[in-house]
Structures are given as C-alpha cells and as structure tokens.
Amino acid sequence: MAEYVTTETREVTHPTRVVKTTQTNPVVRTEHPQKVYEKKKALFRTYQVVWYILCVIEILLFFRVMLKAMGANPFSGFTSLIYTLSAPLALPFQGILRTSTEQGSVFEWSTIIAGLVYFLIAAGIVQLLQIAKPVTPEEVEENV
C-alpha cells in the first residue's frame, strides 16, 4: 500500500475566505538492493541457460543438415551419434516439406524449419521471462 506524505502546505488568506492547498506524493517502498540483485542474477542465469540449450539444439540440427547434405556414411561413429541425438528434435517436423535428394545427398528442409521453430520458442521464453523481471524505481524513471 502506498502511504502519502504531505510535501507542501500553504495557506492563502483573503478578507472573505481562507484557502488551504495540500499536495501529496506517494512513498515508494523498494526491496533491499541485495534481493533485487539476486533476482536479476537468477533471471540472467535463466536467460543464459535458455540460450545455451538453444545453441546445443541448433548445432545438432546444423550438423544433421550438413552431414545429410554431404552424404555422410550413417554407420560411422560421429555421424551415427549426431543422427541419434538430433532425430528426436527433427521428428516432429518430418513430412512438412519433401526432402531433396541428389546423388546420395539429402537436404532436409524440415530440419531447417525445426531450427527456426526452436529459435522462436527460445526467444519467446526469454521475452516471457522479461515480464517477470524485477523493476526498480530508477529503471522506471529511465524507461518511462
């Protein structure tokens, strides 16, 4: 709840009347700076985790697209690992568009779409977290 503090009081007297005006300003209570710092730090770490997870997903999908496009041997260790790790990420998007094949090379358009969708999801999560960001009165004055 906001408390009001009287900041100015003046009386003007005329022979027939007395006018009294009072201006009040609300008192803004802020959190302890250490609590605000801890909240911002936790929020920043959450941003970092979201972007880190997105980078891992995007790298896996990138390697999948490149290895398929180059016609890599699916039975080699690294290629098999990449296909195994990226298959669950690309699976929901399979069949959206046809894959282009030419002389053993496969270009999966659906994997490109998967990368774009995952990027949009990560950006949406970060923007949603921005709503929960603790705001200090100084930030309000700077931004408003």
PDB file of C-alpha atoms in Angstrom:
ATOM      1  CA  MET A   1       0.000   0.000   0.000  1.00  0.00           C
ATOM      2  CA  ALA A   2       1.184   3.489  -0.760  1.00  0.00           C
ATOM      3  CA  GLU A   3       1.492   5.959   2.057  1.00  0.00           C
ATOM      4  CA  TYR A   4       1.080   9.624   1.380  1.00  0.00           C
ATOM      5  CA  VAL A   5       3.363  12.285   2.760  1.00  0.00           C
ATOM      6  CA  THR A   6       2.492  15.938   2.781  1.00  0.00           C
ATOM      7  CA  THR A   7       5.153  17.785   0.894  1.00  0.00           C
ATOM      8  CA  GLU A   8       3.694  21.257   0.632  1.00  0.00           C
ATOM      9  CA  THR A   9       1.094  23.135   2.600  1.00  0.00           C
ATOM     10  CA  ARG A  10       0.262  26.759   2.140  1.00  0.00           C
ATOM     11  CA  GLU A  11      -2.490  28.981   3.232  1.00  0.00           C
ATOM     12  CA  VAL A  12      -3.716  31.966   1.330  1.00  0.00           C
ATOM     13  CA  THR A  13      -5.894  34.334   3.263  1.00  0.00           C
ATOM     14  CA  HIS A  14      -8.239  36.822   1.751  1.00  0.00           C
ATOM     15  CA  PRO A  15     -10.530  39.118   3.624  1.00  0.00           C
ATOM     16  CA  THR A  16     -13.512  36.854   2.923  1.00  0.00           C
ATOM     17  CA  ARG A  17     -12.095  33.308   2.756  1.00  0.00           C
ATOM     18  CA  VAL A  18      -9.191  31.017   3.669  1.00  0.00           C
ATOM     19  CA  VAL A  19      -7.903  28.565   1.054  1.00  0.00           C
ATOM     20  CA  LYS A  20      -5.673  25.669   2.037  1.00  0.00           C
ATOM     21  CA  THR A  21      -3.974  23.508  -0.643  1.00  0.00           C
ATOM     22  CA  THR A  22      -2.072  20.311   0.026  1.00  0.00           C
ATOM     23  CA  GLN A  23      -0.007  18.325  -2.434  1.00  0.00           C
ATOM     24  CA  THR A  24       0.773  14.714  -1.581  1.00  0.00           C
ATOM     25  CA  ASN A  25       3.223  12.300  -3.172  1.00  0.00           C
ATOM     26  CA  PRO A  26       3.149   8.539  -2.633  1.00  0.00           C
ATOM     27  CA  VAL A  27       6.036   6.949  -0.779  1.00  0.00           C
ATOM     28  CA  VAL A  28       7.614   4.239  -2.901  1.00  0.00           C
ATOM     29  CA  ARG A  29       8.892   1.261  -0.978  1.00  0.00           C
ATOM     30  CA  THR A  30      11.664  -0.665  -2.679  1.00  0.00           C
ATOM     31  CA  GLU A  31      13.207  -4.025  -1.997  1.00  0.00           C
ATOM     32  CA  HIS A  32      16.579  -4.368  -0.411  1.00  0.00           C
ATOM     33  CA  PRO A  33      19.246  -3.918  -3.123  1.00  0.00           C
ATOM     34  CA  GLN A  34      20.709  -7.372  -2.413  1.00  0.00           C
ATOM     35  CA  LYS A  35      17.327  -9.040  -3.065  1.00  0.00           C
ATOM     36  CA  VAL A  36      16.921  -7.119  -6.326  1.00  0.00           C
ATOM     37  CA  TYR A  37      20.444  -8.131  -7.334  1.00  0.00           C
ATOM     38  CA  GLU A  38      19.772 -11.798  -6.549  1.00  0.00           C
ATOM     39  CA  LYS A  39      16.540 -11.768  -8.579  1.00  0.00           C
ATOM     40  CA  LYS A  40      18.245 -10.145 -11.546  1.00  0.00           C
ATOM     41  CA  LYS A  41      21.158 -12.551 -11.282  1.00  0.00           C
ATOM     42  CA  ALA A  42      18.818 -15.575 -11.274  1.00  0.00           C
ATOM     43  CA  LEU A  43      16.901 -14.150 -14.221  1.00  0.00           C
ATOM     44  CA  PHE A  44      20.124 -13.519 -16.141  1.00  0.00           C
ATOM     45  CA  ARG A  45      21.297 -17.082 -15.460  1.00  0.00           C
ATOM     46  CA  THR A  46      17.953 -18.365 -16.749  1.00  0.00           C
ATOM     47  CA  TYR A  47      18.451 -16.372 -19.964  1.00  0.00           C
ATOM     48  CA  GLN A  48      21.898 -17.914 -20.304  1.00  0.00           C
ATOM     49  CA  VAL A  49      20.545 -21.444 -19.801  1.00  0.00           C
ATOM     50  CA  VAL A  50      17.790 -20.925 -22.394  1.00  0.00           C
ATOM     51  CA  TRP A  51      20.237 -19.580 -24.990  1.00  0.00           C
ATOM     52  CA  TYR A  52      22.763 -22.326 -24.198  1.00  0.00           C
ATOM     53  CA  ILE A  53      20.167 -25.060 -24.719  1.00  0.00           C
ATOM     54  CA  LEU A  54      19.112 -23.390 -27.961  1.00  0.00           C
ATOM     55  CA  CYS A  55      22.728 -23.307 -29.168  1.00  0.00           C
ATOM     56  CA  VAL A  56      23.172 -27.029 -28.461  1.00  0.00           C
ATOM     57  CA  ILE A  57      19.945 -27.826 -30.340  1.00  0.00           C
ATOM     58  CA  GLU A  58      20.889 -25.594 -33.273  1.00  0.00           C
ATOM     59  CA  ILE A  59      24.385 -27.106 -33.521  1.00  0.00           C
ATOM     60  CA  LEU A  60      22.987 -30.639 -33.551  1.00  0.00           C
ATOM     61  CA  LEU A  61      20.459 -29.714 -36.235  1.00  0.00           C
ATOM     62  CA  PHE A  62      23.154 -27.911 -38.257  1.00  0.00           C
ATOM     63  CA  PHE A  63      25.423 -30.961 -38.178  1.00  0.00           C
ATOM     64  CA  ARG A  64      22.468 -33.159 -39.161  1.00  0.00           C
ATOM     65  CA  VAL A  65      21.681 -30.992 -42.192  1.00  0.00           C
ATOM     66  CA  MET A  66      25.324 -30.756 -43.264  1.00  0.00           C
ATOM     67  CA  LEU A  67      26.087 -34.460 -42.852  1.00  0.00           C
ATOM     68  CA  LYS A  68      22.948 -35.464 -44.754  1.00  0.00           C
ATOM     69  CA  ALA A  69      23.678 -32.891 -47.480  1.00  0.00           C
ATOM     70  CA  MET A  70      27.219 -34.202 -47.896  1.00  0.00           C
ATOM     71  CA  GLY A  71      26.010 -37.806 -47.992  1.00  0.00           C
ATOM     72  CA  ALA A  72      27.973 -38.866 -44.907  1.00  0.00           C
ATOM     73  CA  ASN A  73      28.149 -42.548 -44.013  1.00  0.00           C
ATOM     74  CA  PRO A  74      25.358 -43.083 -41.442  1.00  0.00           C
ATOM     75  CA  PHE A  75      27.272 -46.038 -39.924  1.00  0.00           C
ATOM     76  CA  SER A  76      30.324 -44.026 -38.858  1.00  0.00           C
ATOM     77  CA  GLY A  77      30.534 -43.189 -35.169  1.00  0.00           C
ATOM     78  CA  PHE A  78      30.215 -39.415 -35.263  1.00  0.00           C
ATOM     79  CA  THR A  79      27.505 -39.380 -37.927  1.00  0.00           C
ATOM     80  CA  SER A  80      25.517 -42.028 -36.076  1.00  0.00           C
ATOM     81  CA  LEU A  81      25.820 -40.029 -32.845  1.00  0.00           C
ATOM     82  CA  ILE A  82      24.608 -36.825 -34.492  1.00  0.00           C
ATOM     83  CA  TYR A  83      21.687 -38.589 -36.187  1.00  0.00           C
ATOM     84  CA  THR A  84      20.713 -40.306 -32.918  1.00  0.00           C
ATOM     85  CA  LEU A  85      20.838 -37.103 -30.852  1.00  0.00           C
ATOM     86  CA  SER A  86      19.094 -34.931 -33.436  1.00  0.00           C
ATOM     87  CA  ALA A  87      16.386 -37.403 -34.510  1.00  0.00           C
ATOM     88  CA  PRO A  88      14.023 -36.589 -31.586  1.00  0.00           C
ATOM     89  CA  LEU A  89      14.462 -32.874 -32.297  1.00  0.00           C
ATOM     90  CA  ALA A  90      13.728 -33.202 -36.016  1.00  0.00           C
ATOM     91  CA  LEU A  91      10.995 -35.845 -35.724  1.00  0.00           C
ATOM     92  CA  PRO A  92       8.025 -33.500 -35.043  1.00  0.00           C
ATOM     93  CA  PHE A  93       8.819 -31.639 -38.259  1.00  0.00           C
ATOM     94  CA  GLN A  94       9.323 -34.638 -40.556  1.00  0.00           C
ATOM     95  CA  GLY A  95       6.996 -34.597 -43.526  1.00  0.00           C
ATOM     96  CA  ILE A  96       6.282 -30.862 -43.523  1.00  0.00           C
ATOM     97  CA  LEU A  97       8.243 -30.476 -46.746  1.00  0.00           C
ATOM     98  CA  ARG A  98       9.762 -33.040 -49.055  1.00  0.00           C
ATOM     99  CA  THR A  99      13.428 -33.827 -48.750  1.00  0.00           C
ATOM    100  CA  SER A 100      15.582 -33.009 -51.736  1.00  0.00           C
ATOM    101  CA  THR A 101      17.850 -35.852 -52.848  1.00  0.00           C
ATOM    102  CA  GLU A 102      20.556 -35.794 -55.450  1.00  0.00           C
ATOM    103  CA  GLN A 103      23.343 -38.361 -55.964  1.00  0.00           C
ATOM    104  CA  GLY A 104      23.307 -39.662 -52.390  1.00  0.00           C
ATOM    105  CA  SER A 105      22.952 -36.216 -50.802  1.00  0.00           C
ATOM    106  CA  VAL A 106      19.805 -35.478 -48.831  1.00  0.00           C
ATOM    107  CA  PHE A 107      18.656 -31.988 -47.928  1.00  0.00           C
ATOM    108  CA  GLU A 108      16.054 -31.988 -45.150  1.00  0.00           C
ATOM    109  CA  TRP A 109      14.004 -28.822 -45.324  1.00  0.00           C
ATOM    110  CA  SER A 110      12.047 -29.953 -42.295  1.00  0.00           C
ATOM    111  CA  THR A 111      15.207 -29.807 -40.170  1.00  0.00           C
ATOM    112  CA  ILE A 112      15.740 -26.190 -41.239  1.00  0.00           C
ATOM    113  CA  ILE A 113      12.151 -25.427 -40.176  1.00  0.00           C
ATOM    114  CA  ALA A 114      12.819 -27.211 -36.860  1.00  0.00           C
ATOM    115  CA  GLY A 115      15.791 -24.919 -36.205  1.00  0.00           C
ATOM    116  CA  LEU A 116      13.689 -21.835 -36.894  1.00  0.00           C
ATOM    117  CA  VAL A 117      10.859 -23.037 -34.652  1.00  0.00           C
ATOM    118  CA  TYR A 118      13.237 -23.823 -31.785  1.00  0.00           C
ATOM    119  CA  PHE A 119      14.773 -20.368 -32.128  1.00  0.00           C
ATOM    120  CA  LEU A 120      11.338 -18.734 -31.958  1.00  0.00           C
ATOM    121  CA  ILE A 121      10.413 -20.813 -28.904  1.00  0.00           C
ATOM    122  CA  ALA A 122      13.632 -19.794 -27.095  1.00  0.00           C
ATOM    123  CA  ALA A 123      13.093 -16.119 -27.970  1.00  0.00           C
ATOM    124  CA  GLY A 124       9.508 -16.375 -26.716  1.00  0.00           C
ATOM    125  CA  ILE A 125      10.643 -17.889 -23.408  1.00  0.00           C
ATOM    126  CA  VAL A 126      13.193 -15.107 -22.919  1.00  0.00           C
ATOM    127  CA  GLN A 127      10.562 -12.442 -23.674  1.00  0.00           C
ATOM    128  CA  LEU A 128       8.164 -14.121 -21.236  1.00  0.00           C
ATOM    129  CA  LEU A 129      10.858 -14.005 -18.579  1.00  0.00           C
ATOM    130  CA  GLN A 130      11.306 -10.284 -19.283  1.00  0.00           C
ATOM    131  CA  ILE A 131       7.784  -9.783 -17.938  1.00  0.00           C
ATOM    132  CA  ALA A 132       8.829 -11.308 -14.612  1.00  0.00           C
ATOM    133  CA  LYS A 133      11.905  -9.085 -14.375  1.00  0.00           C
ATOM    134  CA  PRO A 134      12.083  -7.166 -11.103  1.00  0.00           C
ATOM    135  CA  VAL A 135      11.907  -3.453 -11.741  1.00  0.00           C
ATOM    136  CA  THR A 136      13.379  -0.740  -9.553  1.00  0.00           C
ATOM    137  CA  PRO A 137      12.065   2.834  -9.427  1.00  0.00           C
ATOM    138  CA  GLU A 138      15.278   4.010 -11.133  1.00  0.00           C
ATOM    139  CA  GLU A 139      14.611   1.697 -14.096  1.00  0.00           C
ATOM    140  CA  VAL A 140      11.070   3.010 -14.336  1.00  0.00           C
ATOM    141  CA  GLU A 141      12.317   6.577 -14.461  1.00  0.00           C
ATOM    142  CA  GLU A 142      14.917   5.692 -17.119  1.00  0.00           C
ATOM    143  CA  ASN A 143      12.498   3.782 -19.335  1.00  0.00           C
ATOM    144  CA  VAL A 144       9.231   5.680 -18.867  1.00  0.00           C
TER     145      VAL A 144
END
